[in-house]
Structure formats: C-alpha cells, structure tokens
Amino acid sequence: MISWLARRVAVSAFLIFVLLSAVFFIVRLAPGDPMDQVVEENLGPDDRELIRRQMGLDESLPSQYLHWLAASSRGDFGTSLSQQRSVGHIIGEALPATLLLTVTAYLLHLLLALGAAVAMVARPGRSLDHWIQGVGLTLYSLPAFWLGLMMIMLLSGKLGWFPAGGMHAPDSRYLDWWPWLVDLAHHLVLPVATLALGSFIGTARYLRTSLADVLGQDYILAARARGLSERRILFRHALRNALLPMITLLGLSLPFLLGGAVVVEVVFGWPGMGRVAIEAIWARDYPVIMATTLVSAVTVVAGSLLADILYRWADPRVRHTERESA
Amino acid sequence: MKPGTSSDLSTSGDRWWTDPRLRPGLVITLGLGLLALLAPVIAPGDPAALGSAADRLAAPSGSHLLGTDLLGRDVLSRLVHGSRVSLLVGWVSVLVAVLLGTAVGLAAGMGPRWVDRFLMNTTDVFLAFPRIFLILLLVSLTTPSLLLVMTVLGLTGWMGVARLVRAEALSLRERDFVAAARGLGLSSWRVATGHVLPNLLPTIIVAATLRVGSAILAESFLSFLGLGAQEPTVSWGSMIQQGRGYLLDGWWLATFPGLAIALTVLGYNLLGEGLRRRLDPRGGREGRDE
C-alpha cells in the first residue's frame, strides 16, 4: 500500500509538472502581450522596455522558464502583471470564495441526489421514478449560465427575493457577524442552486443503481423475513452500503464542480478562482495563469488520488486486480 | 446485469420506435437537423435584417412571434439560423474527439505495453485539468472563430473516449475470435482495425452521441463569453449574451435561445441514452466525464 501510494503521488506530481510546463510555453508563445493591458497611455518605447525588464519579460524563454521553476519551487508565484499585487494574495482571496461556493453546492447536490435516488428506488419503474429521471435529465441539459440568468431574471429581477450577484452587500463591512453571515448566505442561494440543480441527476442515477443492487441482496431478504419495515430496511440497511461507492465519486466530481464554478462565477459575479482565471487569461497575466493552473490541477489530481485511495481502502479486492489496470 | 437495475426499464417492446427515450430523442434531433439544413426556407425573415426604430426590442407579437432584439432583428429568424452553428460545432468537435480518442484508445489497448503506458499517462495529463480552463486558455489565445472552437473542443474532449475504447479493446483482445485472427497470421494492425474496431463501433457511436450535447453546451458558453461565433454569424450563445443586459425589459432575448439550447441538448442526451440501452447493454457505467 505504501509503495503503491508513493508511486501514485510521484506520478501525480510529475503529471502536474508536465502540465504546468506545457501551459508555461503555450501562453508565452501565443499572440498577445501582457504589456497591452498593463501599460498606461503616453508611455514611450523606452518606458515599455523598462517595465518589460522589471517583469522579466525581456529574457529568453528558456531562462524565463528556469527562473519560474526556481521561484515556484520556493513557493513564490511572483507578482501579478495586471494588478500590482502578489499572486499568492490574489489566490488567497479567491480560493476561499470558490471553496465556499463549490462545497455548499456539492452538499446540496448530494442531498438532492440522495433524495431523488431514494424516491426513485422506492418504486422502480413507476411514474415518480420516470418523472424524476425526466426532470433530472432536463435540468442536466440546460446551459448552466442560462439557468443562472433565468434565476436572476425571475427570482432577483421580477420577485426581488435574492441579490442578482456578488458575494456581499455593498455595506456588508459594517454589519455585525450574524447579519453578515445571513447576507452571505442570501448571496449564496442562487449560485449554489444553479450549480447543484444542473448536476445532481448524475449522482442520483449512480446511487439509484447501487441502491437497487444492494436491495437485491440476500441480507435485505433476511431483513424482510425478520419483518422489518421497508422504510427501516431502506434507510438502516441498504443506504449505508449503497453509499460506500459514493466516496470514490466524490473525488472524481471535483473537476466537474470546478468547471461548473467557472460558469457560475461569471454569471453571478462571484469573486472566485474561475473569474480570476478568466481575467488572467484575457490580460495575459502569466504569473496568475500559472498559479490558477497549478491550483486547479492540484485539486483535480488530489481528488482522483483520494478517490483511488478510498476505493482501495473500501474494497480490498481492487488491490489484487490492480495489475491489469495499472 | 442483475434484475432491478436501471437497464431493464425498457424491456417492453423491442422496437426502437416504442422506446421512451429513443423516440423523443430521434424526433428532436432529426427535426433540428432539418431545421438547420432548411434554415433559410423555414425562417420567417432575414436574421440580419434591421428593423425600423419602432421595431426595436419589440415583445413577442403576431408580426414577430418571438419578438425583436435591440437592432430590430427578428428573434425567431435568428433562432432558426442559430441552430446551424450549434449543430455544426457539436458534430464536428465530437467527430474530432472521437477519431482521436478511438485512435489513442485502440493503440493503447492493442499495442505493446510501453505504448499503452505512454498513451494512458498522456491521457491522464489532459484529464488532470478542469476541461473548461483548458478550453478557455486555448480559445482565448488567438482571434476567436468557430473553427478554433471546434478544434479546441475536439482536442480537449477525446480522453473519455480513449479510456472507453482502451478498456473495451483490452477485453476484446482476450476473446477467441481475436486469437483466431492472430493465429491466421494477421498483423496487429489488421487485427486491431479489421477485427477489434468493428466490434467497438456500438460503444463509439453511443459515446459520440452522448458527447454532442455537452459540446453544444460548451460552444454556447464560449459564444456567451464572446469567444465563439462572431457577428454576423448567429449563435444561440451570443444571442443570450446580447439579451443579458435586458433581462427585465426584453425577457424574450435571453429566454428563447436558452430554451433552444436546452431542447437540442436534451434531444441528443435522450438519443444517446436510448442508443446506449439498445447497443451497449453492459455500458451503464459511463456517466458525465468533464
């Protein structure tokens, strides 16, 4: 287990390194120049050259690459080219916002999936089952950014129930902690609903299949024979075992949630990683692009690593068949 | 597969037309295909024709069934023409992804072990990244165009297919008919393309159909960001972008293109699921993969 884990971590680290290096060269070789965004008007060519030198953009690509490698291995991701702040500072502000959004959305996603799966499996093949499948697939087919806009239009614009975007009310810094929290939750509702509603059906179907599998097993029959109620069998006996495969799905859902967060952050003006990444790409802000790439790659790779570990931990059989899939 | 799992829902009726997923899926996708092909004939007007000042931002009415936009252009006509971009990008990018994924997966599954290892590690590099970041990065590097969108969606969408094809190929290569083909002295190339590939086709067709919907969603988001189709090409995503600032004064601008995207994607998802149940009885395992 330990040597397997060590190899897996080493391979993951190597993958991230390769990816970052590729992105490093792709963004620099692409047309466009960070100077276009940074430089204010009335700057002569001399000033441009000076700023270029300060940013280290006058060096050759390989030497820029070596400098970047050296600095980032020290944990120094440099200074943003478009906003005179350290990259660590920018990420430090954006990452919690994205985490709050995605973790809350994932909890709602799980809750919806669990409810839907239990409702579907209670009477498989009946109208409620079909109805949920239909609604779920329809929600899954909606463009997330459009679903967000429709929510803004109806629930914010027409009815005025929720704020149309952002994370805090303009006056939130003067609020006490409790009203501040309420305000934050209020701002969270629409983005979180957008993320969770569009995606829960995938997990719900997975759970439904695994629940149906479990319900067909002998120990459930034994429980029925003992005269336990269907409700008790479902919640106490079946659900627990059906949830086991879910832990691996959790790790694999990470890239999906991060991707969804980009869309939602753009529509709702949520100050998270997705918006930072998009703005950095537009401004050719190389250090910020590299940092957002690193953060998302690490999250995704760590997610799949976690899924692998949990899977092996939960199911000893995998260890023995591992050879074939390595 | 055990009884009671999701794949025995459609045991009633073996005919394709009675399948609760295939029928609506086929109706929607074929209908939209016709709509795209015959767009100039079906559309009530010219999608680019500017209206008079009185016609600007007009609500749905008898003369403009779905209203007009800020420049007085007929929304219905634009919607009909917009179907072309969605379907074109959806199909071409999936075709690129599936060809690439099949080639990689087949080579990994049928080739020597070092090829398999190299290709699967490469696949993992691509998978180790939320796809949307990669797409945004690549699409925003040069001037936006539909060709670029199709290429990028294709180049970033092949990994799932590659894994699927490899897994299938790995199990097929142990079968007797493959051993027989080898025994006849056929080259590995002939065995892979002539004997294994044809048996992979159902899996590949299902995977392709299920991906058209997500490709259409990706294109609409890129066009929404202004990175996809450019004027005068009409795209549903850019129509939503144009309606974004008029959610209250012109609700029809953003609403109808979104419904059109949803219907299209739903059609392809239904078709893909229906096909999966028909063609690939074991393949209940592949879900979303982005």
PDB file of N, CA and C in Angstrom, chain A residues 82-175:
ATOM      1  N   SER A  82      -1.060  42.423 -14.061  1.00  0.00           N
ATOM      2  CA  SER A  82      -2.122  43.378 -14.353  1.00  0.00           C
ATOM      3  C   SER A  82      -2.640  44.094 -13.097  1.00  0.00           C
ATOM      4  N   GLN A  83      -2.472  43.489 -11.918  1.00  0.00           N
ATOM      5  CA  GLN A  83      -2.876  44.209 -10.706  1.00  0.00           C
ATOM      6  C   GLN A  83      -1.695  44.144  -9.762  1.00  0.00           C
ATOM      7  N   GLN A  84      -1.111  45.216  -9.418  1.00  0.00           N
ATOM      8  CA  GLN A  84       0.172  45.194  -8.725  1.00  0.00           C
ATOM      9  C   GLN A  84       0.079  44.543  -7.350  1.00  0.00           C
ATOM     10  N   ARG A  85      -0.254  43.241  -7.355  1.00  0.00           N
ATOM     11  CA  ARG A  85      -0.359  42.531  -6.083  1.00  0.00           C
ATOM     12  C   ARG A  85       0.319  41.187  -6.239  1.00  0.00           C
ATOM     13  N   SER A  86       0.698  40.591  -5.118  1.00  0.00           N
ATOM     14  CA  SER A  86       1.327  39.285  -5.225  1.00  0.00           C
ATOM     15  C   SER A  86       0.275  38.253  -5.598  1.00  0.00           C
ATOM     16  N   VAL A  87       0.722  37.265  -6.378  1.00  0.00           N
ATOM     17  CA  VAL A  87      -0.201  36.233  -6.846  1.00  0.00           C
ATOM     18  C   VAL A  87      -0.785  35.458  -5.676  1.00  0.00           C
ATOM     19  N   GLY A  88       0.076  35.207  -4.677  1.00  0.00           N
ATOM     20  CA  GLY A  88      -0.397  34.488  -3.507  1.00  0.00           C
ATOM     21  C   GLY A  88      -1.571  35.200  -2.851  1.00  0.00           C
ATOM     22  N   HIS A  89      -1.505  36.515  -2.825  1.00  0.00           N
ATOM     23  CA  HIS A  89      -2.557  37.338  -2.233  1.00  0.00           C
ATOM     24  C   HIS A  89      -3.864  37.188  -3.020  1.00  0.00           C
ATOM     25  N   ILE A  90      -3.750  37.248  -4.345  1.00  0.00           N
ATOM     26  CA  ILE A  90      -4.942  37.140  -5.196  1.00  0.00           C
ATOM     27  C   ILE A  90      -5.605  35.778  -5.028  1.00  0.00           C
ATOM     28  N   ILE A  91      -4.770  34.719  -5.075  1.00  0.00           N
ATOM     29  CA  ILE A  91      -5.307  33.362  -4.931  1.00  0.00           C
ATOM     30  C   ILE A  91      -5.907  33.202  -3.533  1.00  0.00           C
ATOM     31  N   GLY A  92      -5.203  33.746  -2.531  1.00  0.00           N
ATOM     32  CA  GLY A  92      -5.668  33.635  -1.156  1.00  0.00           C
ATOM     33  C   GLY A  92      -7.039  34.248  -0.956  1.00  0.00           C
ATOM     34  N   GLU A  93      -7.360  35.264  -1.764  1.00  0.00           N
ATOM     35  CA  GLU A  93      -8.688  35.864  -1.670  1.00  0.00           C
ATOM     36  C   GLU A  93      -9.739  35.074  -2.437  1.00  0.00           C
ATOM     37  N   ALA A  94      -9.316  34.562  -3.603  1.00  0.00           N
ATOM     38  CA  ALA A  94     -10.297  33.936  -4.498  1.00  0.00           C
ATOM     39  C   ALA A  94     -10.613  32.495  -4.100  1.00  0.00           C
ATOM     40  N   LEU A  95      -9.605  31.778  -3.604  1.00  0.00           N
ATOM     41  CA  LEU A  95      -9.798  30.354  -3.324  1.00  0.00           C
ATOM     42  C   LEU A  95     -10.890  30.087  -2.285  1.00  0.00           C
ATOM     43  N   PRO A  96     -10.900  30.816  -1.139  1.00  0.00           N
ATOM     44  CA  PRO A  96     -11.979  30.568  -0.166  1.00  0.00           C
ATOM     45  C   PRO A  96     -13.368  30.808  -0.765  1.00  0.00           C
ATOM     46  N   ALA A  97     -13.484  31.841  -1.629  1.00  0.00           N
ATOM     47  CA  ALA A  97     -14.783  32.125  -2.238  1.00  0.00           C
ATOM     48  C   ALA A  97     -15.245  30.943  -3.084  1.00  0.00           C
ATOM     49  N   THR A  98     -14.318  30.393  -3.878  1.00  0.00           N
ATOM     50  CA  THR A  98     -14.677  29.255  -4.710  1.00  0.00           C
ATOM     51  C   THR A  98     -14.976  28.024  -3.869  1.00  0.00           C
ATOM     52  N   LEU A  99     -14.176  27.825  -2.820  1.00  0.00           N
ATOM     53  CA  LEU A  99     -14.409  26.665  -1.956  1.00  0.00           C
ATOM     54  C   LEU A  99     -15.779  26.753  -1.297  1.00  0.00           C
ATOM     55  N   LEU A 100     -16.110  27.942  -0.783  1.00  0.00           N
ATOM     56  CA  LEU A 100     -17.419  28.127  -0.157  1.00  0.00           C
ATOM     57  C   LEU A 100     -18.530  27.777  -1.150  1.00  0.00           C
ATOM     58  N   LEU A 101     -18.393  28.289  -2.370  1.00  0.00           N
ATOM     59  CA  LEU A 101     -19.399  28.047  -3.399  1.00  0.00           C
ATOM     60  C   LEU A 101     -19.499  26.562  -3.753  1.00  0.00           C
ATOM     61  N   THR A 102     -18.356  25.927  -4.056  1.00  0.00           N
ATOM     62  CA  THR A 102     -18.406  24.554  -4.540  1.00  0.00           C
ATOM     63  C   THR A 102     -18.769  23.566  -3.440  1.00  0.00           C
ATOM     64  N   VAL A 103     -18.235  23.795  -2.229  1.00  0.00           N
ATOM     65  CA  VAL A 103     -18.546  22.846  -1.155  1.00  0.00           C
ATOM     66  C   VAL A 103     -20.037  22.912  -0.805  1.00  0.00           C
ATOM     67  N   THR A 104     -20.569  24.134  -0.694  1.00  0.00           N
ATOM     68  CA  THR A 104     -22.000  24.260  -0.410  1.00  0.00           C
ATOM     69  C   THR A 104     -22.817  23.632  -1.536  1.00  0.00           C
ATOM     70  N   ALA A 105     -22.408  23.914  -2.780  1.00  0.00           N
ATOM     71  CA  ALA A 105     -23.148  23.357  -3.915  1.00  0.00           C
ATOM     72  C   ALA A 105     -23.072  21.841  -3.908  1.00  0.00           C
ATOM     73  N   TYR A 106     -21.903  21.292  -3.530  1.00  0.00           N
ATOM     74  CA  TYR A 106     -21.774  19.847  -3.534  1.00  0.00           C
ATOM     75  C   TYR A 106     -22.644  19.205  -2.461  1.00  0.00           C
ATOM     76  N   LEU A 107     -22.750  19.878  -1.309  1.00  0.00           N
ATOM     77  CA  LEU A 107     -23.624  19.349  -0.251  1.00  0.00           C
ATOM     78  C   LEU A 107     -25.073  19.312  -0.736  1.00  0.00           C
ATOM     79  N   LEU A 108     -25.517  20.397  -1.361  1.00  0.00           N
ATOM     80  CA  LEU A 108     -26.885  20.427  -1.879  1.00  0.00           C
ATOM     81  C   LEU A 108     -27.060  19.373  -2.976  1.00  0.00           C
ATOM     82  N   HIS A 109     -26.037  19.255  -3.829  1.00  0.00           N
ATOM     83  CA  HIS A 109     -26.020  18.255  -4.888  1.00  0.00           C
ATOM     84  C   HIS A 109     -26.228  16.842  -4.308  1.00  0.00           C
ATOM     85  N   LEU A 110     -25.478  16.533  -3.231  1.00  0.00           N
ATOM     86  CA  LEU A 110     -25.589  15.218  -2.601  1.00  0.00           C
ATOM     87  C   LEU A 110     -26.972  15.012  -1.994  1.00  0.00           C
ATOM     88  N   LEU A 111     -27.467  16.071  -1.347  1.00  0.00           N
ATOM     89  CA  LEU A 111     -28.775  15.986  -0.708  1.00  0.00           C
ATOM     90  C   LEU A 111     -29.861  15.711  -1.745  1.00  0.00           C
ATOM     91  N   LEU A 112     -29.830  16.461  -2.848  1.00  0.00           N
ATOM     92  CA  LEU A 112     -30.795  16.269  -3.927  1.00  0.00           C
ATOM     93  C   LEU A 112     -30.666  14.867  -4.514  1.00  0.00           C
ATOM     94  N   ALA A 113     -29.409  14.438  -4.733  1.00  0.00           N
ATOM     95  CA  ALA A 113     -29.169  13.132  -5.335  1.00  0.00           C
ATOM     96  C   ALA A 113     -29.697  12.023  -4.435  1.00  0.00           C
ATOM     97  N   LEU A 114     -29.438  12.165  -3.140  1.00  0.00           N
ATOM     98  CA  LEU A 114     -29.869  11.154  -2.179  1.00  0.00           C
ATOM     99  C   LEU A 114     -31.398  11.076  -2.155  1.00  0.00           C
ATOM    100  N   GLY A 115     -32.035  12.243  -2.048  1.00  0.00           N
ATOM    101  CA  GLY A 115     -33.490  12.275  -2.028  1.00  0.00           C
ATOM    102  C   GLY A 115     -34.072  11.679  -3.294  1.00  0.00           C
ATOM    103  N   ALA A 116     -33.529  12.090  -4.435  1.00  0.00           N
ATOM    104  CA  ALA A 116     -34.043  11.604  -5.710  1.00  0.00           C
ATOM    105  C   ALA A 116     -33.843  10.096  -5.832  1.00  0.00           C
ATOM    106  N   ALA A 117     -32.655   9.601  -5.418  1.00  0.00           N
ATOM    107  CA  ALA A 117     -32.376   8.169  -5.557  1.00  0.00           C
ATOM    108  C   ALA A 117     -33.314   7.344  -4.684  1.00  0.00           C
ATOM    109  N   VAL A 118     -33.515   7.785  -3.455  1.00  0.00           N
ATOM    110  CA  VAL A 118     -34.405   7.043  -2.560  1.00  0.00           C
ATOM    111  C   VAL A 118     -35.833   7.054  -3.113  1.00  0.00           C
ATOM    112  N   ALA A 119     -36.271   8.226  -3.616  1.00  0.00           N
ATOM    113  CA  ALA A 119     -37.619   8.314  -4.174  1.00  0.00           C
ATOM    114  C   ALA A 119     -37.750   7.415  -5.410  1.00  0.00           C
ATOM    115  N   MET A 120     -36.693   7.363  -6.221  1.00  0.00           N
ATOM    116  CA  MET A 120     -36.765   6.571  -7.442  1.00  0.00           C
ATOM    117  C   MET A 120     -36.776   5.083  -7.148  1.00  0.00           C
ATOM    118  N   VAL A 121     -35.947   4.685  -6.174  1.00  0.00           N
ATOM    119  CA  VAL A 121     -35.784   3.257  -5.941  1.00  0.00           C
ATOM    120  C   VAL A 121     -36.932   2.698  -5.095  1.00  0.00           C
ATOM    121  N   ALA A 122     -37.657   3.595  -4.407  1.00  0.00           N
ATOM    122  CA  ALA A 122     -38.768   3.130  -3.586  1.00  0.00           C
ATOM    123  C   ALA A 122     -39.797   2.400  -4.451  1.00  0.00           C
ATOM    124  N   ARG A 123     -40.036   2.933  -5.651  1.00  0.00           N
ATOM    125  CA  ARG A 123     -40.946   2.248  -6.581  1.00  0.00           C
ATOM    126  C   ARG A 123     -40.356   2.301  -7.975  1.00  0.00           C
ATOM    127  N   PRO A 124     -39.385   1.431  -8.255  1.00  0.00           N
ATOM    128  CA  PRO A 124     -38.709   1.499  -9.551  1.00  0.00           C
ATOM    129  C   PRO A 124     -39.684   1.255 -10.699  1.00  0.00           C
ATOM    130  N   GLY A 125     -39.487   2.017 -11.773  1.00  0.00           N
ATOM    131  CA  GLY A 125     -40.294   1.816 -12.970  1.00  0.00           C
ATOM    132  C   GLY A 125     -41.662   2.474 -12.903  1.00  0.00           C
ATOM    133  N   ARG A 126     -41.996   3.087 -11.755  1.00  0.00           N
ATOM    134  CA  ARG A 126     -43.303   3.736 -11.651  1.00  0.00           C
ATOM    135  C   ARG A 126     -43.195   5.201 -12.028  1.00  0.00           C
ATOM    136  N   SER A 127     -44.324   5.901 -11.925  1.00  0.00           N
ATOM    137  CA  SER A 127     -44.362   7.242 -12.501  1.00  0.00           C
ATOM    138  C   SER A 127     -43.402   8.212 -11.805  1.00  0.00           C
ATOM    139  N   LEU A 128     -43.265   8.104 -10.468  1.00  0.00           N
ATOM    140  CA  LEU A 128     -42.372   9.032  -9.769  1.00  0.00           C
ATOM    141  C   LEU A 128     -40.929   8.839 -10.245  1.00  0.00           C
ATOM    142  N   ASP A 129     -40.545   7.584 -10.402  1.00  0.00           N
ATOM    143  CA  ASP A 129     -39.224   7.237 -10.914  1.00  0.00           C
ATOM    144  C   ASP A 129     -38.982   7.916 -12.264  1.00  0.00           C
ATOM    145  N   HIS A 130     -39.906   7.700 -13.212  1.00  0.00           N
ATOM    146  CA  HIS A 130     -39.760   8.288 -14.548  1.00  0.00           C
ATOM    147  C   HIS A 130     -39.762   9.805 -14.491  1.00  0.00           C
ATOM    148  N   TRP A 131     -40.619  10.326 -13.640  1.00  0.00           N
ATOM    149  CA  TRP A 131     -40.768  11.773 -13.536  1.00  0.00           C
ATOM    150  C   TRP A 131     -39.456  12.420 -13.081  1.00  0.00           C
ATOM    151  N   ILE A 132     -38.853  11.836 -12.041  1.00  0.00           N
ATOM    152  CA  ILE A 132     -37.591  12.387 -11.544  1.00  0.00           C
ATOM    153  C   ILE A 132     -36.497  12.248 -12.596  1.00  0.00           C
ATOM    154  N   GLN A 133     -36.459  11.091 -13.250  1.00  0.00           N
ATOM    155  CA  GLN A 133     -35.447  10.906 -14.306  1.00  0.00           C
ATOM    156  C   GLN A 133     -35.607  11.967 -15.384  1.00  0.00           C
ATOM    157  N   GLY A 134     -36.863  12.227 -15.765  1.00  0.00           N
ATOM    158  CA  GLY A 134     -37.128  13.201 -16.824  1.00  0.00           C
ATOM    159  C   GLY A 134     -36.720  14.603 -16.415  1.00  0.00           C
ATOM    160  N   VAL A 135     -37.155  15.008 -15.215  1.00  0.00           N
ATOM    161  CA  VAL A 135     -36.815  16.355 -14.732  1.00  0.00           C
ATOM    162  C   VAL A 135     -35.296  16.497 -14.583  1.00  0.00           C
ATOM    163  N   GLY A 136     -34.665  15.455 -14.037  1.00  0.00           N
ATOM    164  CA  GLY A 136     -33.224  15.499 -13.837  1.00  0.00           C
ATOM    165  C   GLY A 136     -32.472  15.642 -15.141  1.00  0.00           C
ATOM    166  N   LEU A 137     -32.870  14.855 -16.150  1.00  0.00           N
ATOM    167  CA  LEU A 137     -32.191  14.906 -17.440  1.00  0.00           C
ATOM    168  C   LEU A 137     -32.411  16.263 -18.108  1.00  0.00           C
ATOM    169  N   THR A 138     -33.623  16.824 -17.929  1.00  0.00           N
ATOM    170  CA  THR A 138     -33.892  18.149 -18.495  1.00  0.00           C
ATOM    171  C   THR A 138     -32.999  19.194 -17.844  1.00  0.00           C
ATOM    172  N   LEU A 139     -32.901  19.157 -16.514  1.00  0.00           N
ATOM    173  CA  LEU A 139     -32.038  20.115 -15.809  1.00  0.00           C
ATOM    174  C   LEU A 139     -30.588  19.949 -16.235  1.00  0.00           C
ATOM    175  N   TYR A 140     -30.181  18.689 -16.436  1.00  0.00           N
ATOM    176  CA  TYR A 140     -28.822  18.375 -16.853  1.00  0.00           C
ATOM    177  C   TYR A 140     -28.542  18.946 -18.249  1.00  0.00           C
ATOM    178  N   SER A 141     -29.596  19.076 -19.070  1.00  0.00           N
ATOM    179  CA  SER A 141     -29.424  19.550 -20.435  1.00  0.00           C
ATOM    180  C   SER A 141     -29.442  21.078 -20.539  1.00  0.00           C
ATOM    181  N   LEU A 142     -29.770  21.761 -19.455  1.00  0.00           N
ATOM    182  CA  LEU A 142     -29.814  23.224 -19.514  1.00  0.00           C
ATOM    183  C   LEU A 142     -28.405  23.796 -19.485  1.00  0.00           C
ATOM    184  N   PRO A 143     -28.157  24.858 -20.271  1.00  0.00           N
ATOM    185  CA  PRO A 143     -26.865  25.541 -20.116  1.00  0.00           C
ATOM    186  C   PRO A 143     -26.833  26.204 -18.738  1.00  0.00           C
ATOM    187  N   ALA A 144     -25.797  25.915 -17.943  1.00  0.00           N
ATOM    188  CA  ALA A 144     -25.756  26.422 -16.566  1.00  0.00           C
ATOM    189  C   ALA A 144     -25.793  27.948 -16.540  1.00  0.00           C
ATOM    190  N   PHE A 145     -25.093  28.586 -17.486  1.00  0.00           N
ATOM    191  CA  PHE A 145     -25.059  30.051 -17.447  1.00  0.00           C
ATOM    192  C   PHE A 145     -26.442  30.625 -17.722  1.00  0.00           C
ATOM    193  N   TRP A 146     -27.216  29.938 -18.557  1.00  0.00           N
ATOM    194  CA  TRP A 146     -28.575  30.393 -18.861  1.00  0.00           C
ATOM    195  C   TRP A 146     -29.509  30.159 -17.678  1.00  0.00           C
ATOM    196  N   LEU A 147     -29.372  28.990 -17.044  1.00  0.00           N
ATOM    197  CA  LEU A 147     -30.165  28.722 -15.841  1.00  0.00           C
ATOM    198  C   LEU A 147     -29.917  29.812 -14.799  1.00  0.00           C
ATOM    199  N   GLY A 148     -28.651  30.197 -14.653  1.00  0.00           N
ATOM    200  CA  GLY A 148     -28.311  31.271 -13.724  1.00  0.00           C
ATOM    201  C   GLY A 148     -28.985  32.582 -14.111  1.00  0.00           C
ATOM    202  N   LEU A 149     -28.932  32.918 -15.402  1.00  0.00           N
ATOM    203  CA  LEU A 149     -29.553  34.161 -15.865  1.00  0.00           C
ATOM    204  C   LEU A 149     -31.064  34.142 -15.635  1.00  0.00           C
ATOM    205  N   MET A 150     -31.676  32.990 -15.878  1.00  0.00           N
ATOM    206  CA  MET A 150     -33.128  32.893 -15.682  1.00  0.00           C
ATOM    207  C   MET A 150     -33.481  33.087 -14.210  1.00  0.00           C
ATOM    208  N   MET A 151     -32.631  32.534 -13.326  1.00  0.00           N
ATOM    209  CA  MET A 151     -32.879  32.709 -11.891  1.00  0.00           C
ATOM    210  C   MET A 151     -32.752  34.183 -11.519  1.00  0.00           C
ATOM    211  N   ILE A 152     -31.718  34.831 -12.087  1.00  0.00           N
ATOM    212  CA  ILE A 152     -31.547  36.259 -11.807  1.00  0.00           C
ATOM    213  C   ILE A 152     -32.770  37.024 -12.299  1.00  0.00           C
ATOM    214  N   MET A 153     -33.230  36.673 -13.510  1.00  0.00           N
ATOM    215  CA  MET A 153     -34.357  37.385 -14.109  1.00  0.00           C
ATOM    216  C   MET A 153     -35.630  37.232 -13.260  1.00  0.00           C
ATOM    217  N   LEU A 154     -35.914  35.993 -12.873  1.00  0.00           N
ATOM    218  CA  LEU A 154     -37.187  35.743 -12.191  1.00  0.00           C
ATOM    219  C   LEU A 154     -37.102  36.002 -10.688  1.00  0.00           C
ATOM    220  N   LEU A 155     -36.127  35.363 -10.031  1.00  0.00           N
ATOM    221  CA  LEU A 155     -36.109  35.400  -8.562  1.00  0.00           C
ATOM    222  C   LEU A 155     -35.468  36.671  -8.018  1.00  0.00           C
ATOM    223  N   SER A 156     -34.611  37.281  -8.830  1.00  0.00           N
ATOM    224  CA  SER A 156     -33.984  38.509  -8.359  1.00  0.00           C
ATOM    225  C   SER A 156     -34.655  39.735  -8.980  1.00  0.00           C
ATOM    226  N   GLY A 157     -34.745  39.736 -10.316  1.00  0.00           N
ATOM    227  CA  GLY A 157     -35.298  40.904 -11.002  1.00  0.00           C
ATOM    228  C   GLY A 157     -36.786  41.083 -10.767  1.00  0.00           C
ATOM    229  N   LYS A 158     -37.566  40.030 -11.075  1.00  0.00           N
ATOM    230  CA  LYS A 158     -39.026  40.143 -11.003  1.00  0.00           C
ATOM    231  C   LYS A 158     -39.526  40.118  -9.556  1.00  0.00           C
ATOM    232  N   LEU A 159     -39.042  39.137  -8.792  1.00  0.00           N
ATOM    233  CA  LEU A 159     -39.589  38.947  -7.449  1.00  0.00           C
ATOM    234  C   LEU A 159     -38.761  39.641  -6.370  1.00  0.00           C
ATOM    235  N   GLY A 160     -37.491  39.904  -6.671  1.00  0.00           N
ATOM    236  CA  GLY A 160     -36.652  40.606  -5.710  1.00  0.00           C
ATOM    237  C   GLY A 160     -36.315  39.808  -4.468  1.00  0.00           C
ATOM    238  N   TRP A 161     -36.366  38.484  -4.577  1.00  0.00           N
ATOM    239  CA  TRP A 161     -36.102  37.655  -3.395  1.00  0.00           C
ATOM    240  C   TRP A 161     -34.618  37.571  -3.063  1.00  0.00           C
ATOM    241  N   PHE A 162     -33.789  37.553  -4.108  1.00  0.00           N
ATOM    242  CA  PHE A 162     -32.356  37.355  -3.889  1.00  0.00           C
ATOM    243  C   PHE A 162     -31.558  38.422  -4.616  1.00  0.00           C
ATOM    244  N   PRO A 163     -30.348  38.704  -4.120  1.00  0.00           N
ATOM    245  CA  PRO A 163     -29.479  39.643  -4.849  1.00  0.00           C
ATOM    246  C   PRO A 163     -29.065  39.043  -6.193  1.00  0.00           C
ATOM    247  N   ALA A 164     -28.797  39.912  -7.175  1.00  0.00           N
ATOM    248  CA  ALA A 164     -28.539  39.447  -8.537  1.00  0.00           C
ATOM    249  C   ALA A 164     -27.112  38.956  -8.726  1.00  0.00           C
ATOM    250  N   GLY A 165     -26.230  39.242  -7.780  1.00  0.00           N
ATOM    251  CA  GLY A 165     -24.859  38.785  -7.964  1.00  0.00           C
ATOM    252  C   GLY A 165     -23.972  39.269  -6.848  1.00  0.00           C
ATOM    253  N   GLY A 166     -22.691  38.915  -6.954  1.00  0.00           N
ATOM    254  CA  GLY A 166     -21.740  39.308  -5.929  1.00  0.00           C
ATOM    255  C   GLY A 166     -21.793  38.376  -4.732  1.00  0.00           C
ATOM    256  N   MET A 167     -20.953  38.673  -3.751  1.00  0.00           N
ATOM    257  CA  MET A 167     -20.839  37.788  -2.602  1.00  0.00           C
ATOM    258  C   MET A 167     -21.356  38.476  -1.340  1.00  0.00           C
ATOM    259  N   HIS A 168     -21.243  39.817  -1.303  1.00  0.00           N
ATOM    260  CA  HIS A 168     -21.683  40.566  -0.127  1.00  0.00           C
ATOM    261  C   HIS A 168     -22.482  41.772  -0.579  1.00  0.00           C
ATOM    262  N   ALA A 169     -23.321  42.263   0.302  1.00  0.00           N
ATOM    263  CA  ALA A 169     -23.983  43.542   0.054  1.00  0.00           C
ATOM    264  C   ALA A 169     -22.927  44.642   0.151  1.00  0.00           C
ATOM    265  N   PRO A 170     -23.170  45.766  -0.535  1.00  0.00           N
ATOM    266  CA  PRO A 170     -22.158  46.843  -0.521  1.00  0.00           C
ATOM    267  C   PRO A 170     -21.796  47.305   0.890  1.00  0.00           C
ATOM    268  N   ASP A 171     -22.764  47.283   1.813  1.00  0.00           N
ATOM    269  CA  ASP A 171     -22.499  47.789   3.165  1.00  0.00           C
ATOM    270  C   ASP A 171     -22.119  46.675   4.143  1.00  0.00           C
ATOM    271  N   SER A 172     -21.736  45.504   3.604  1.00  0.00           N
ATOM    272  CA  SER A 172     -21.585  44.343   4.483  1.00  0.00           C
ATOM    273  C   SER A 172     -20.464  44.530   5.506  1.00  0.00           C
ATOM    274  N   ARG A 173     -19.475  45.379   5.182  1.00  0.00           N
ATOM    275  CA  ARG A 173     -18.362  45.503   6.126  1.00  0.00           C
ATOM    276  C   ARG A 173     -18.776  46.168   7.428  1.00  0.00           C
ATOM    277  N   TYR A 174     -19.922  46.850   7.421  1.00  0.00           N
ATOM    278  CA  TYR A 174     -20.393  47.492   8.665  1.00  0.00           C
ATOM    279  C   TYR A 174     -21.325  46.597   9.464  1.00  0.00           C
ATOM    280  N   LEU A 175     -21.578  45.391   8.915  1.00  0.00           N
ATOM    281  CA  LEU A 175     -22.542  44.521   9.584  1.00  0.00           C
ATOM    282  C   LEU A 175     -21.892  43.750  10.729  1.00  0.00           C
TER     283      LEU A 175
END
